[in-house]
Each structure stands twice: as structure tokens, then as C-alpha cells.
Amino acid sequence: QVQLVESGGGLVQAGGSLRLSCAASGRTFNNYNMGWFRQAPGKGREFVAAIDRRGFTAQYADSVKGRFTISRDNAKNTVYLQMDSLEPEDTAEYYCAASVGMSITTMPRGYNYWGQGTQVTVSS
């Protein structure tokens, strides 16, 4: 089992940047593919980005491609989401998640463990 704790959220103006971090407990972090999701009020949970166990392969939602970058440091048991050129539409609670699946997935049901979330608010 792994526990996930997100940090780095906050209030930023449109066009600004934030870097989210997700720290994982345990010694088997590199056994998990990792993902970031977000959920705005009144909406479902939306895939943002995912990265494979070794950090070699990443996948992004079309809405964030070219603006967000996912990365991981297995020595630090941490996955990151660098968010640039933020837009008011990016306002949401952001969650990191860990998957034991064979390959990265964009589906929330493909993830086994979830963090508690961190709020990102982008003002116009």
C-alpha cells in the first residue's frame, strides 16, 4: 500500500505557473505508474497527466498539452506536475494517484491509491 500527499496548490493569476508535488510513502514507489487528475465544482474527475514507472513515457490531456509537464523522482518518492500558462479553466482540486497496472491509463478506475487533493485557483 502507498500513501500519497499532494502539495503546491494555491492562488495564481492567469498566465502564471505552479508546481504541484505528490510525495509517496513506502519503498516501492517505482512499482507504480502515477497520474494527476482534477475535479472542478459540479464536474467529474478529469484526467490531466500520467507517467510510467521509470519516467520514460508520459501522457497528457489535450487541454493541458504543451502547458503542463509531469515528472517523477524515484529516489525522492515524488511525482511533480509543472503547470505553466495557467488559465481560469484550470481551477480545480488536483489529485495524484498511483496505479499498479501494466501501463499508464487515463481512467480513474485504473488507479488504486489517491491523495487527498490540493486546490488550484487561477484568477482572470
PDB file of C-alpha atoms in Angstrom:
ATOM      1  CA  GLN A   1       0.000   0.000   0.000  1.00  0.00           C
ATOM      2  CA  VAL A   2       1.119   3.565  -0.649  1.00  0.00           C
ATOM      3  CA  GLN A   3       0.003   6.852   0.853  1.00  0.00           C
ATOM      4  CA  LEU A   4       0.063   9.991  -1.266  1.00  0.00           C
ATOM      5  CA  VAL A   5       0.256  13.599  -0.099  1.00  0.00           C
ATOM      6  CA  GLU A   6      -0.083  16.492  -2.549  1.00  0.00           C
ATOM      7  CA  SER A   7       1.254  19.992  -2.024  1.00  0.00           C
ATOM      8  CA  GLY A   8       1.950  23.143  -4.003  1.00  0.00           C
ATOM      9  CA  GLY A   9      -1.542  24.334  -4.803  1.00  0.00           C
ATOM     10  CA  GLY A  10      -2.637  27.927  -4.357  1.00  0.00           C
ATOM     11  CA  LEU A  11      -3.989  31.068  -5.971  1.00  0.00           C
ATOM     12  CA  VAL A  12      -2.300  32.362  -9.125  1.00  0.00           C
ATOM     13  CA  GLN A  13      -3.164  34.841 -11.845  1.00  0.00           C
ATOM     14  CA  ALA A  14      -3.892  33.709 -15.377  1.00  0.00           C
ATOM     15  CA  GLY A  15      -0.656  33.155 -17.274  1.00  0.00           C
ATOM     16  CA  GLY A  16       1.202  32.218 -14.129  1.00  0.00           C
ATOM     17  CA  SER A  17       2.773  28.951 -13.022  1.00  0.00           C
ATOM     18  CA  LEU A  18       2.527  26.466 -10.175  1.00  0.00           C
ATOM     19  CA  ARG A  19       4.378  23.262  -9.405  1.00  0.00           C
ATOM     20  CA  LEU A  20       2.472  20.521  -7.646  1.00  0.00           C
ATOM     21  CA  SER A  21       4.261  17.783  -5.749  1.00  0.00           C
ATOM     22  CA  CYS A  22       2.993  14.412  -4.601  1.00  0.00           C
ATOM     23  CA  ALA A  23       5.049  12.586  -2.002  1.00  0.00           C
ATOM     24  CA  ALA A  24       4.548   8.842  -1.634  1.00  0.00           C
ATOM     25  CA  SER A  25       5.213   6.738   1.415  1.00  0.00           C
ATOM     26  CA  GLY A  26       6.826   3.332   1.268  1.00  0.00           C
ATOM     27  CA  ARG A  27       9.814   1.871  -0.516  1.00  0.00           C
ATOM     28  CA  THR A  28       8.120   0.644  -3.687  1.00  0.00           C
ATOM     29  CA  PHE A  29       7.301   3.944  -5.383  1.00  0.00           C
ATOM     30  CA  ASN A  30       8.882   2.792  -8.639  1.00  0.00           C
ATOM     31  CA  ASN A  31       6.364  -0.070  -8.788  1.00  0.00           C
ATOM     32  CA  TYR A  32       3.597   2.405  -9.613  1.00  0.00           C
ATOM     33  CA  ASN A  33       2.576   4.326 -12.651  1.00  0.00           C
ATOM     34  CA  MET A  34       1.485   7.763 -11.464  1.00  0.00           C
ATOM     35  CA  GLY A  35      -1.240  10.116 -12.590  1.00  0.00           C
ATOM     36  CA  TRP A  36      -2.672  13.558 -11.925  1.00  0.00           C
ATOM     37  CA  PHE A  37      -6.394  14.234 -12.075  1.00  0.00           C
ATOM     38  CA  ARG A  38      -8.506  17.272 -11.309  1.00  0.00           C
ATOM     39  CA  GLN A  39     -12.065  17.956 -10.320  1.00  0.00           C
ATOM     40  CA  ALA A  40     -13.849  21.283 -10.600  1.00  0.00           C
ATOM     41  CA  PRO A  41     -17.018  22.021  -8.602  1.00  0.00           C
ATOM     42  CA  GLY A  42     -20.009  20.249 -10.125  1.00  0.00           C
ATOM     43  CA  LYS A  43     -17.875  18.261 -12.566  1.00  0.00           C
ATOM     44  CA  GLY A  44     -16.445  14.784 -12.720  1.00  0.00           C
ATOM     45  CA  ARG A  45     -12.859  13.808 -12.120  1.00  0.00           C
ATOM     46  CA  GLU A  46     -10.792  14.619 -15.193  1.00  0.00           C
ATOM     47  CA  PHE A  47      -7.511  13.088 -16.327  1.00  0.00           C
ATOM     48  CA  VAL A  48      -4.628  15.562 -16.542  1.00  0.00           C
ATOM     49  CA  ALA A  49      -1.378  13.633 -16.983  1.00  0.00           C
ATOM     50  CA  ALA A  50       0.281  10.299 -16.287  1.00  0.00           C
ATOM     51  CA  ILE A  51       3.815   8.916 -16.224  1.00  0.00           C
ATOM     52  CA  ASP A  52       5.143   5.383 -16.235  1.00  0.00           C
ATOM     53  CA  ARG A  53       7.206   3.730 -13.524  1.00  0.00           C
ATOM     54  CA  ARG A  54      10.581   4.751 -14.853  1.00  0.00           C
ATOM     55  CA  GLY A  55       9.565   8.201 -16.067  1.00  0.00           C
ATOM     56  CA  PHE A  56      10.172   7.321 -19.709  1.00  0.00           C
ATOM     57  CA  THR A  57       6.627   7.722 -21.011  1.00  0.00           C
ATOM     58  CA  ALA A  58       4.081  10.448 -20.288  1.00  0.00           C
ATOM     59  CA  GLN A  59       0.571  11.163 -21.486  1.00  0.00           C
ATOM     60  CA  TYR A  60      -1.421  14.371 -21.279  1.00  0.00           C
ATOM     61  CA  ALA A  61      -4.984  15.537 -21.678  1.00  0.00           C
ATOM     62  CA  ASP A  62      -5.415  17.658 -24.787  1.00  0.00           C
ATOM     63  CA  SER A  63      -6.489  20.603 -22.633  1.00  0.00           C
ATOM     64  CA  VAL A  64      -3.095  20.798 -20.894  1.00  0.00           C
ATOM     65  CA  LYS A  65      -0.731  19.539 -23.585  1.00  0.00           C
ATOM     66  CA  GLY A  66       2.107  21.983 -24.120  1.00  0.00           C
ATOM     67  CA  ARG A  67       1.402  23.795 -20.839  1.00  0.00           C
ATOM     68  CA  PHE A  68       1.777  21.099 -18.160  1.00  0.00           C
ATOM     69  CA  THR A  69       4.689  18.713 -17.584  1.00  0.00           C
ATOM     70  CA  ILE A  70       4.626  15.610 -15.414  1.00  0.00           C
ATOM     71  CA  SER A  71       7.845  14.196 -13.998  1.00  0.00           C
ATOM     72  CA  ARG A  72       8.995  11.948 -11.193  1.00  0.00           C
ATOM     73  CA  ASP A  73      11.994  11.429  -8.961  1.00  0.00           C
ATOM     74  CA  ASN A  74      12.001   7.821  -7.798  1.00  0.00           C
ATOM     75  CA  ALA A  75      14.871   8.486  -5.394  1.00  0.00           C
ATOM     76  CA  LYS A  76      12.629  11.016  -3.618  1.00  0.00           C
ATOM     77  CA  ASN A  77       9.386   9.045  -3.985  1.00  0.00           C
ATOM     78  CA  THR A  78       7.812  12.116  -5.566  1.00  0.00           C
ATOM     79  CA  VAL A  79       5.875  12.951  -8.699  1.00  0.00           C
ATOM     80  CA  TYR A  80       5.520  16.517  -9.939  1.00  0.00           C
ATOM     81  CA  LEU A  81       3.174  18.494 -12.131  1.00  0.00           C
ATOM     82  CA  GLN A  82       4.649  21.692 -13.533  1.00  0.00           C
ATOM     83  CA  MET A  83       1.803  23.920 -14.673  1.00  0.00           C
ATOM     84  CA  ASP A  84       2.598  26.900 -16.896  1.00  0.00           C
ATOM     85  CA  SER A  85       0.406  29.394 -18.758  1.00  0.00           C
ATOM     86  CA  LEU A  86      -2.401  28.692 -16.335  1.00  0.00           C
ATOM     87  CA  GLU A  87      -5.943  29.569 -17.326  1.00  0.00           C
ATOM     88  CA  PRO A  88      -9.058  30.147 -15.195  1.00  0.00           C
ATOM     89  CA  GLU A  89     -10.394  26.882 -16.640  1.00  0.00           C
ATOM     90  CA  ASP A  90      -7.587  25.054 -14.814  1.00  0.00           C
ATOM     91  CA  THR A  91      -9.184  25.922 -11.464  1.00  0.00           C
ATOM     92  CA  ALA A  92      -9.899  22.658  -9.655  1.00  0.00           C
ATOM     93  CA  GLU A  93      -8.883  20.315  -6.887  1.00  0.00           C
ATOM     94  CA  TYR A  94      -5.870  18.374  -8.130  1.00  0.00           C
ATOM     95  CA  TYR A  95      -5.263  14.778  -7.087  1.00  0.00           C
ATOM     96  CA  CYS A  96      -2.350  12.457  -7.614  1.00  0.00           C
ATOM     97  CA  ALA A  97      -2.920   8.737  -7.930  1.00  0.00           C
ATOM     98  CA  ALA A  98      -0.895   5.532  -8.118  1.00  0.00           C
ATOM     99  CA  SER A  99      -1.605   2.577 -10.376  1.00  0.00           C
ATOM    100  CA  VAL A 100      -0.298  -0.989 -10.233  1.00  0.00           C
ATOM    101  CA  GLY A 101      -1.410  -1.563 -13.814  1.00  0.00           C
ATOM    102  CA  MET A 102       0.926  -2.710 -16.547  1.00  0.00           C
ATOM    103  CA  SER A 103       0.756   0.557 -18.475  1.00  0.00           C
ATOM    104  CA  ILE A 104      -0.305   4.129 -17.812  1.00  0.00           C
ATOM    105  CA  THR A 105      -4.001   4.858 -18.078  1.00  0.00           C
ATOM    106  CA  THR A 106      -6.223   7.918 -18.301  1.00  0.00           C
ATOM    107  CA  MET A 107      -9.106   6.234 -16.458  1.00  0.00           C
ATOM    108  CA  PRO A 108      -9.658   6.968 -12.751  1.00  0.00           C
ATOM    109  CA  ARG A 109     -10.737   3.369 -12.167  1.00  0.00           C
ATOM    110  CA  GLY A 110      -7.276   2.263 -13.240  1.00  0.00           C
ATOM    111  CA  TYR A 111      -5.710   3.823 -10.144  1.00  0.00           C
ATOM    112  CA  ASN A 112      -5.506   2.072  -6.819  1.00  0.00           C
ATOM    113  CA  TYR A 113      -4.442   4.830  -4.438  1.00  0.00           C
ATOM    114  CA  TRP A 114      -5.340   8.507  -4.224  1.00  0.00           C
ATOM    115  CA  GLY A 115      -4.116  11.545  -2.379  1.00  0.00           C
ATOM    116  CA  GLN A 116      -6.349  13.998  -0.540  1.00  0.00           C
ATOM    117  CA  GLY A 117      -6.016  16.735  -3.161  1.00  0.00           C
ATOM    118  CA  THR A 118      -4.651  20.255  -3.374  1.00  0.00           C
ATOM    119  CA  GLN A 119      -6.625  23.264  -4.560  1.00  0.00           C
ATOM    120  CA  VAL A 120      -5.515  25.306  -7.557  1.00  0.00           C
ATOM    121  CA  THR A 121      -7.314  28.568  -8.254  1.00  0.00           C
ATOM    122  CA  VAL A 122      -6.494  30.677 -11.309  1.00  0.00           C
ATOM    123  CA  SER A 123      -7.864  34.209 -11.365  1.00  0.00           C
ATOM    124  CA  SER A 124      -8.568  36.097 -14.575  1.00  0.00           C
TER     125      SER A 124
END
